[in-house]
mmCIF file of C-alpha atoms in Angstrom:
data_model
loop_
_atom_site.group_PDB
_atom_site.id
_atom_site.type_symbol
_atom_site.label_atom_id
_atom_site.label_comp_id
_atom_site.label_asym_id
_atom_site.label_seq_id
_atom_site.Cartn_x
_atom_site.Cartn_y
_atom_site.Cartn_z
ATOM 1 C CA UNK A 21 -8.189 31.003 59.541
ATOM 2 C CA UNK A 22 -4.521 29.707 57.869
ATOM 3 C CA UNK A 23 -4.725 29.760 54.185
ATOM 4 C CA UNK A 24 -4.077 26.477 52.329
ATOM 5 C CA UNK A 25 -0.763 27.219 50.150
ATOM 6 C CA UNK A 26 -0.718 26.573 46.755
ATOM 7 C CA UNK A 27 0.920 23.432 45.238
ATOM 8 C CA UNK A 28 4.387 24.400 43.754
ATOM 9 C CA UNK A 29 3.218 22.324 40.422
ATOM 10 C CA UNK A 30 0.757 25.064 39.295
ATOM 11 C CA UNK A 31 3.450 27.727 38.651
ATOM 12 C CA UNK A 32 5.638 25.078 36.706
ATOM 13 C CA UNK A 33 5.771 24.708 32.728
ATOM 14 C CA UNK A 34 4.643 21.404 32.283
ATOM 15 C CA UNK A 35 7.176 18.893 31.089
ATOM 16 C CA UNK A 36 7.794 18.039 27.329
ATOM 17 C CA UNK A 37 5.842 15.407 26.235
ATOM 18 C CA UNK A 38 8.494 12.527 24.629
ATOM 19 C CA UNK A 39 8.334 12.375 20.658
ATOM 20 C CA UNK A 40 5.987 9.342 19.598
ATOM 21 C CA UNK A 41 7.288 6.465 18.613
ATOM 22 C CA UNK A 42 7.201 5.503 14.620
ATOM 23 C CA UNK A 43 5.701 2.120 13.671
ATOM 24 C CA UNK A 44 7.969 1.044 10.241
ATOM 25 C CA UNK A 45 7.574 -1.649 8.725
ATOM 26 C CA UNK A 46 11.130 -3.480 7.756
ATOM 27 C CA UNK A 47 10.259 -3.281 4.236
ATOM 28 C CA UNK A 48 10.565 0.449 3.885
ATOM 29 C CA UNK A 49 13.930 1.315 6.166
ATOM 30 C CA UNK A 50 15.254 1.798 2.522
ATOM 31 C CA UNK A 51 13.867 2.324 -0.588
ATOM 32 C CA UNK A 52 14.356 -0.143 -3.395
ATOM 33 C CA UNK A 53 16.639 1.110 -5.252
ATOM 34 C CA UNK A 54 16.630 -2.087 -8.218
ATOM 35 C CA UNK A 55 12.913 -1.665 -7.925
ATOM 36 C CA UNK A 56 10.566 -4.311 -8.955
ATOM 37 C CA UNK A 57 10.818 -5.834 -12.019
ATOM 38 C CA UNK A 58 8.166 -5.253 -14.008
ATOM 39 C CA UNK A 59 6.823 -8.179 -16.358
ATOM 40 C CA UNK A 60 7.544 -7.384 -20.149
ATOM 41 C CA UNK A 61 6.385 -10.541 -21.358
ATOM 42 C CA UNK A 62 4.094 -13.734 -21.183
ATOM 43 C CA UNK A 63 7.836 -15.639 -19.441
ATOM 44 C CA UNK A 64 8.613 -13.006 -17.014
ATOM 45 C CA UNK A 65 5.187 -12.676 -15.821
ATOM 46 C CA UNK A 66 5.365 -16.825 -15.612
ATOM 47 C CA UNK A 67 8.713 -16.841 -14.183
ATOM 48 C CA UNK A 68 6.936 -14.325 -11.451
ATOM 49 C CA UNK A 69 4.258 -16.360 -10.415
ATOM 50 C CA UNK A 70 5.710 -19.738 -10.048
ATOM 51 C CA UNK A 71 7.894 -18.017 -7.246
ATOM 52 C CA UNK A 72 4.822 -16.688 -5.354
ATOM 53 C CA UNK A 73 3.188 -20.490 -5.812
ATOM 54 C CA UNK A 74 6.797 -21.726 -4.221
ATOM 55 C CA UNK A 75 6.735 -19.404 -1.695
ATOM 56 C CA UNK A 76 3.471 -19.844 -0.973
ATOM 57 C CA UNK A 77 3.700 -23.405 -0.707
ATOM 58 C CA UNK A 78 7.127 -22.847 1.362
ATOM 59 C CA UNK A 79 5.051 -21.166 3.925
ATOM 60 C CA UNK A 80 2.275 -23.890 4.235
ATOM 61 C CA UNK A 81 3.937 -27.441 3.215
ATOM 62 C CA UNK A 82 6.538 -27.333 6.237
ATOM 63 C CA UNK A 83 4.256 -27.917 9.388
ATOM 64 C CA UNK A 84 3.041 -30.954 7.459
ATOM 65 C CA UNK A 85 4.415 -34.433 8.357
ATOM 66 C CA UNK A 86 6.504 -35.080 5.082
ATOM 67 C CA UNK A 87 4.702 -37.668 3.252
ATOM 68 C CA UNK A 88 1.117 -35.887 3.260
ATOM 69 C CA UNK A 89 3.222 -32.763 1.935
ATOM 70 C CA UNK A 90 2.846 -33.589 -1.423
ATOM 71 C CA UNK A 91 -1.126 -34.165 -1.633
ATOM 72 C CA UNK A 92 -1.595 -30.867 -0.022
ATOM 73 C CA UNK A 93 0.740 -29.230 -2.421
ATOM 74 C CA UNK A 94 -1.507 -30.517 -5.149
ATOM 75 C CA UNK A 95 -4.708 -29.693 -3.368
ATOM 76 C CA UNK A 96 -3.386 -26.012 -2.807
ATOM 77 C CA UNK A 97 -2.230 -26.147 -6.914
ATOM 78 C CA UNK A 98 -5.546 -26.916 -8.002
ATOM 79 C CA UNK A 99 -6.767 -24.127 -7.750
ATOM 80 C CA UNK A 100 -4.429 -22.504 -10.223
ATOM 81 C CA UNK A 101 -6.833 -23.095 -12.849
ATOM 82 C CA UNK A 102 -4.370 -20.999 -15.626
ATOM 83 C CA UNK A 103 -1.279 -23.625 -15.090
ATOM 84 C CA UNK A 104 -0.836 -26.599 -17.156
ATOM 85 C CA UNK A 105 -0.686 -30.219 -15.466
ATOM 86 C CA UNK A 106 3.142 -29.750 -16.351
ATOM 87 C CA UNK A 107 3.526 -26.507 -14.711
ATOM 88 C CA UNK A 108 2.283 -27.689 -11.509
ATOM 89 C CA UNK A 109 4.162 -30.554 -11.113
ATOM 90 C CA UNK A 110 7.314 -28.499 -12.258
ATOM 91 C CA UNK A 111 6.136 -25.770 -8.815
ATOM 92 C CA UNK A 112 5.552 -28.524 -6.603
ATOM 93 C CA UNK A 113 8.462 -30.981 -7.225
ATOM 94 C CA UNK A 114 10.743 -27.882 -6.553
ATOM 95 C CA UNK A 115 9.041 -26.637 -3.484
ATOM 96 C CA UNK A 116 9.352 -30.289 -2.393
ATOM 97 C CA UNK A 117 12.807 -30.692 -3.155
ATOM 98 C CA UNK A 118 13.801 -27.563 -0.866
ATOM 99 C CA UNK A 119 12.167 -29.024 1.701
ATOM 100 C CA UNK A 120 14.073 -31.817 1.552
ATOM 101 C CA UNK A 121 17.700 -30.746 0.496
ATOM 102 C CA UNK A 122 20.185 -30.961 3.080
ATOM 103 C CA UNK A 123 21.235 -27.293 3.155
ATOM 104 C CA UNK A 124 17.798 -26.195 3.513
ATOM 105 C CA UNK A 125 17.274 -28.455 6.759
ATOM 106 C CA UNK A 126 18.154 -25.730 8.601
ATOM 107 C CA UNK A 127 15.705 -23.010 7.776
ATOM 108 C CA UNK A 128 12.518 -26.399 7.812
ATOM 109 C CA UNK A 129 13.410 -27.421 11.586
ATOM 110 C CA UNK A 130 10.740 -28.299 13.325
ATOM 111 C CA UNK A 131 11.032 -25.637 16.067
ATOM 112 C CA UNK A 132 10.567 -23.246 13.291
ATOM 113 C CA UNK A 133 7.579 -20.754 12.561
ATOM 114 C CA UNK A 134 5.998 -19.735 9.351
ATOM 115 C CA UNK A 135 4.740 -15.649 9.504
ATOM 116 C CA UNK A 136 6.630 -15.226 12.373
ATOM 117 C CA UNK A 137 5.584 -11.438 13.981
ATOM 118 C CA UNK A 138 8.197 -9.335 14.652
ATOM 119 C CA UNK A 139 7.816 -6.087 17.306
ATOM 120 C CA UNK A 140 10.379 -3.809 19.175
ATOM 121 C CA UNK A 141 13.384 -2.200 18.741
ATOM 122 C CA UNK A 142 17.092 -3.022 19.098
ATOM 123 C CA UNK A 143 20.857 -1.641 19.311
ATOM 124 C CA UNK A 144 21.885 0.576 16.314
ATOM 125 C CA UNK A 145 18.323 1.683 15.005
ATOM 126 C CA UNK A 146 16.642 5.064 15.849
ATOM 127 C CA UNK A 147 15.280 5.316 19.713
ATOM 128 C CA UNK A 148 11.775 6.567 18.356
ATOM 129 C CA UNK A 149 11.283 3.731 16.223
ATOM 130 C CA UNK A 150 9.347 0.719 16.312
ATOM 131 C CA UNK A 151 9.791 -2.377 13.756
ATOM 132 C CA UNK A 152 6.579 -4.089 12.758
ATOM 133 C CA UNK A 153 7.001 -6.702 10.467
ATOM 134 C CA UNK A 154 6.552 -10.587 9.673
ATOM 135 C CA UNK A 155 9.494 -12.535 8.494
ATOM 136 C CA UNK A 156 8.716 -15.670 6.716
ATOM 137 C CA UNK A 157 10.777 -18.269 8.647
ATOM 138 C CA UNK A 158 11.850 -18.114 12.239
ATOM 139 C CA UNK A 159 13.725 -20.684 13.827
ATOM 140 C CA UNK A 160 14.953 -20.902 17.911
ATOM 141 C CA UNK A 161 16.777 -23.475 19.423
ATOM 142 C CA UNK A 162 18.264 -23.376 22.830
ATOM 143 C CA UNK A 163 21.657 -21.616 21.446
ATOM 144 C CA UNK A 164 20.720 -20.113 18.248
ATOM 145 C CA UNK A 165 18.254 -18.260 16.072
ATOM 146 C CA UNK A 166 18.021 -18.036 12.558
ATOM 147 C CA UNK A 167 16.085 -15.621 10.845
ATOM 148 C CA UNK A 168 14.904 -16.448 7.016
ATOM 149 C CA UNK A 169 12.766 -14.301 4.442
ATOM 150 C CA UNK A 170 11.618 -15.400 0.805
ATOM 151 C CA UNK A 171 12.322 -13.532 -2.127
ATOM 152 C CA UNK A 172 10.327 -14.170 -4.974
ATOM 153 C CA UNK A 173 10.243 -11.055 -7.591
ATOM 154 C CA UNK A 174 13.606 -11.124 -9.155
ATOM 155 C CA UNK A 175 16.276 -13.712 -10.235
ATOM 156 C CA UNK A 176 19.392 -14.219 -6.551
ATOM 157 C CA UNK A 177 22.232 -12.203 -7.249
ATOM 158 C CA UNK A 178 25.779 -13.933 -7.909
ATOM 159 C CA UNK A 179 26.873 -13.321 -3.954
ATOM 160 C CA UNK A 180 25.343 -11.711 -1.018
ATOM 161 C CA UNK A 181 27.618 -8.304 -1.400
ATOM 162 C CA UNK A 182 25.029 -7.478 -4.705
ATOM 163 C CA UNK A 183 21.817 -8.160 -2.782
ATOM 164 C CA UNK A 184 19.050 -5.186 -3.517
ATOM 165 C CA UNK A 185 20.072 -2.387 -0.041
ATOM 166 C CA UNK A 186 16.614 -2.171 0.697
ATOM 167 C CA UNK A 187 16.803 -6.395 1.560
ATOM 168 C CA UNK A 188 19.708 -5.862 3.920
ATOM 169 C CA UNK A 189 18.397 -3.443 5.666
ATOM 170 C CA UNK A 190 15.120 -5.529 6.309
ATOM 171 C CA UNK A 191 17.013 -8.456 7.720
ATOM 172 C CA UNK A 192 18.907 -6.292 9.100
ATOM 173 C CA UNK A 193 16.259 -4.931 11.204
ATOM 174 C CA UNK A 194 15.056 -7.770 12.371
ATOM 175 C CA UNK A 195 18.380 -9.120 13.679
ATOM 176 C CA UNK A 196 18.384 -6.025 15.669
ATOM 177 C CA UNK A 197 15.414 -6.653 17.099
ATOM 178 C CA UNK A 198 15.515 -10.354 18.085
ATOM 179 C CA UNK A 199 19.216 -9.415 19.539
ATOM 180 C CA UNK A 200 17.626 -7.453 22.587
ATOM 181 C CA UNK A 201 15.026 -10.353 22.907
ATOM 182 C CA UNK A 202 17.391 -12.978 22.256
ATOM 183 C CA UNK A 203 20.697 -11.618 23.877
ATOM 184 C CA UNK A 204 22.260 -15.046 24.905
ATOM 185 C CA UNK A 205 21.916 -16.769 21.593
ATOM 186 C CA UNK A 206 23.885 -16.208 18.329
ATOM 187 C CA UNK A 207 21.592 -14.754 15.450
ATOM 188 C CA UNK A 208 22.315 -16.023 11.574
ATOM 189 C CA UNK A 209 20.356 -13.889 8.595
ATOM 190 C CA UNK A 210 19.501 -15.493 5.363
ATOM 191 C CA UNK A 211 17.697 -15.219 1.986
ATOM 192 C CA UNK A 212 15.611 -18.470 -0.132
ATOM 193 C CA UNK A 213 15.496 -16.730 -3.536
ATOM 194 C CA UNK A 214 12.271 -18.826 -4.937
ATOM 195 C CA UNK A 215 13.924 -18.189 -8.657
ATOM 196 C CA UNK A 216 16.008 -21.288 -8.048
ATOM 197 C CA UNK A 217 15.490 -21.937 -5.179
ATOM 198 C CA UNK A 218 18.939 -20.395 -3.637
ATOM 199 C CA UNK A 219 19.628 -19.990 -0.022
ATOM 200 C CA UNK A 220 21.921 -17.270 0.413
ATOM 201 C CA UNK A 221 23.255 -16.447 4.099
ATOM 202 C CA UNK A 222 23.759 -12.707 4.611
ATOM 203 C CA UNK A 223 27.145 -11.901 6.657
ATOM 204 C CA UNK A 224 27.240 -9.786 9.837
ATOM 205 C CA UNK A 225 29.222 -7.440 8.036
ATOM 206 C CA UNK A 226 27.096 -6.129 5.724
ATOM 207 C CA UNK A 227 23.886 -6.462 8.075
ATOM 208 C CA UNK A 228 26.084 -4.274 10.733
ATOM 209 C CA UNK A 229 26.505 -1.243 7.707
ATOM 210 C CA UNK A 230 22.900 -1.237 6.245
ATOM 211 C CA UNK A 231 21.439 -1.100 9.831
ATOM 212 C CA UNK A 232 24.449 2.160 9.983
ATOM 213 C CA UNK A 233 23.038 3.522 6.680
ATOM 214 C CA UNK A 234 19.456 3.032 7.840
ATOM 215 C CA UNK A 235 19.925 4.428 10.749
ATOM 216 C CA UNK A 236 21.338 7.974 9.152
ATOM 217 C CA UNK A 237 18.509 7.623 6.496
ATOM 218 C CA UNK A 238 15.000 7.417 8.681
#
C-alpha cells in the first residue's frame, strides 16, 4: 500500500497576517491646537449659536427651490424658542443671503450634496489608514470637484495661511481621498466660516504640507 505524502503547507510557518487597517475620522489627523473657544459670556455663547442655526440651515435650505427657502427657514427657527423675533430674522436673512451671493454660487450648485460621506484612502496618507468622515458640501461636475466644510465655533482668520492645523489637515484628507476616486477631475478645498459668513479657499500648497505633517504624526 503507497503512503499518501504529506502536503508541503503543514511544515510551513504560516504567513503574517497584514496590520489592520485604522478607521480615523478627518477631524482628529491633528489635534486642535487653538482649541475650542470656550464661551465666557452671555455674547460669545450667542455669537456661538447663531453659527450652528446658519450652518444648520446651510445644510437644509439649499435642496429647496429658492423661493420656499425662506418659509422653511422660519419653520426650522421656530423652534428656537430662546431667540427673539429679531434674532431670527437677523440668522435667517444671513443664511439666505449666502445662498444667494454670487461667490457662494459655487459651493450651492445644484449637483451638490449636503452630508456628503466620505470613505477610502488616497496618495500621501498612511497605507493602514482609512478616512471616515462627512464633509458638509460636495459638489461634482463633469471636470471638477469642490469640496466645502462649515466652520462655526470661532471667528475666520485674516487669510488661509492662519487657519487652525487641525482644519487643513481635515480638508486635506479628504482631497486625498476623492483624488484616487476622482483622478481625471481637478479638486478645489474651501472653508464657509458661519461667523460672517466668509468663504475662504484653501491653496494646494498648504493642503499638500498638512497632509506631509499628518502623515509623520498618525
Amino acid at each position: 500500500r503507497t503512503e499518501a505524502s504529506l502536503p508541503s503547507w503543514l511544515t510551513q510557518n504560516a504567513p503574517d497576517e497584514p496590520a489592520p487597517y485604522r478607521y480615523i475620522a478627518p477631524s482628529a489627523l491633528v489635534p486642535d491646537q487653538k482649541g475650542f473657544l470656550v464661551p465666557a459670556n452671555t455674547a460669545r455663547r450667542s455669537r456661538l449659536k447663531r453659527g450652528r442655526l446658519i450652518h444648520a440651515l446651510l445644510q437644509r435650505l439649499p435642496g429647496l427651490p429658492p423661493d420656499q427657502r425662506r418659509q422653511a427657514g422660519r419653520r426650522f427657527l421656530a423652534m428656537e424658542t430662546n431667540l427673539t423675533k429679531t434674532d431670527k430674522i437677523e440668522i435667517l436673512d444671513a443664511s439666505l443671503s449666502v445662498l444667494s451671493a454670487p461667490e457662494f454660487a459655487p459651493v450651492f450648485d445644484e449637483r451638490g450634496r449636503s452630508e456628503a460621506a466620505i470613505i477610502g484612502t488616497g496618495e500621501g496618507l498612511p497605507e493602514d489608514m482609512i478616512i471616515n468622515g462627512r464633509v458638509d458640501r460636495l459638489i461634482v461636475t463633469d471636470t471638477h470637484v469642490l469640496i466645502v466644510d462649515y466652520k462655526t465655533d470661532r471667528p475666520p482668520p485674516d487669510r488661509a495661511e492662519n487657519v487652525n492645523p487641525a482644519y487643513l489637515a481635515q480638508m486635506a484628507a479628504y482631497k486625498a481621498v476623492l483624488a484616487r476616486t476622482y483622478p481625471d477631475h481637478t479638486l478645489s478645498v474651501a472653508l464657509v466660516w458661519t461667523d460672517g459668513p466668509k468663504l475662504m479657499k484653501l491653496p494646494d500648497h498648504l493642503l499638500e504640507k498638512a497632509l506631509t505633517q499628518t502623515s509623520l504624526s498618525v
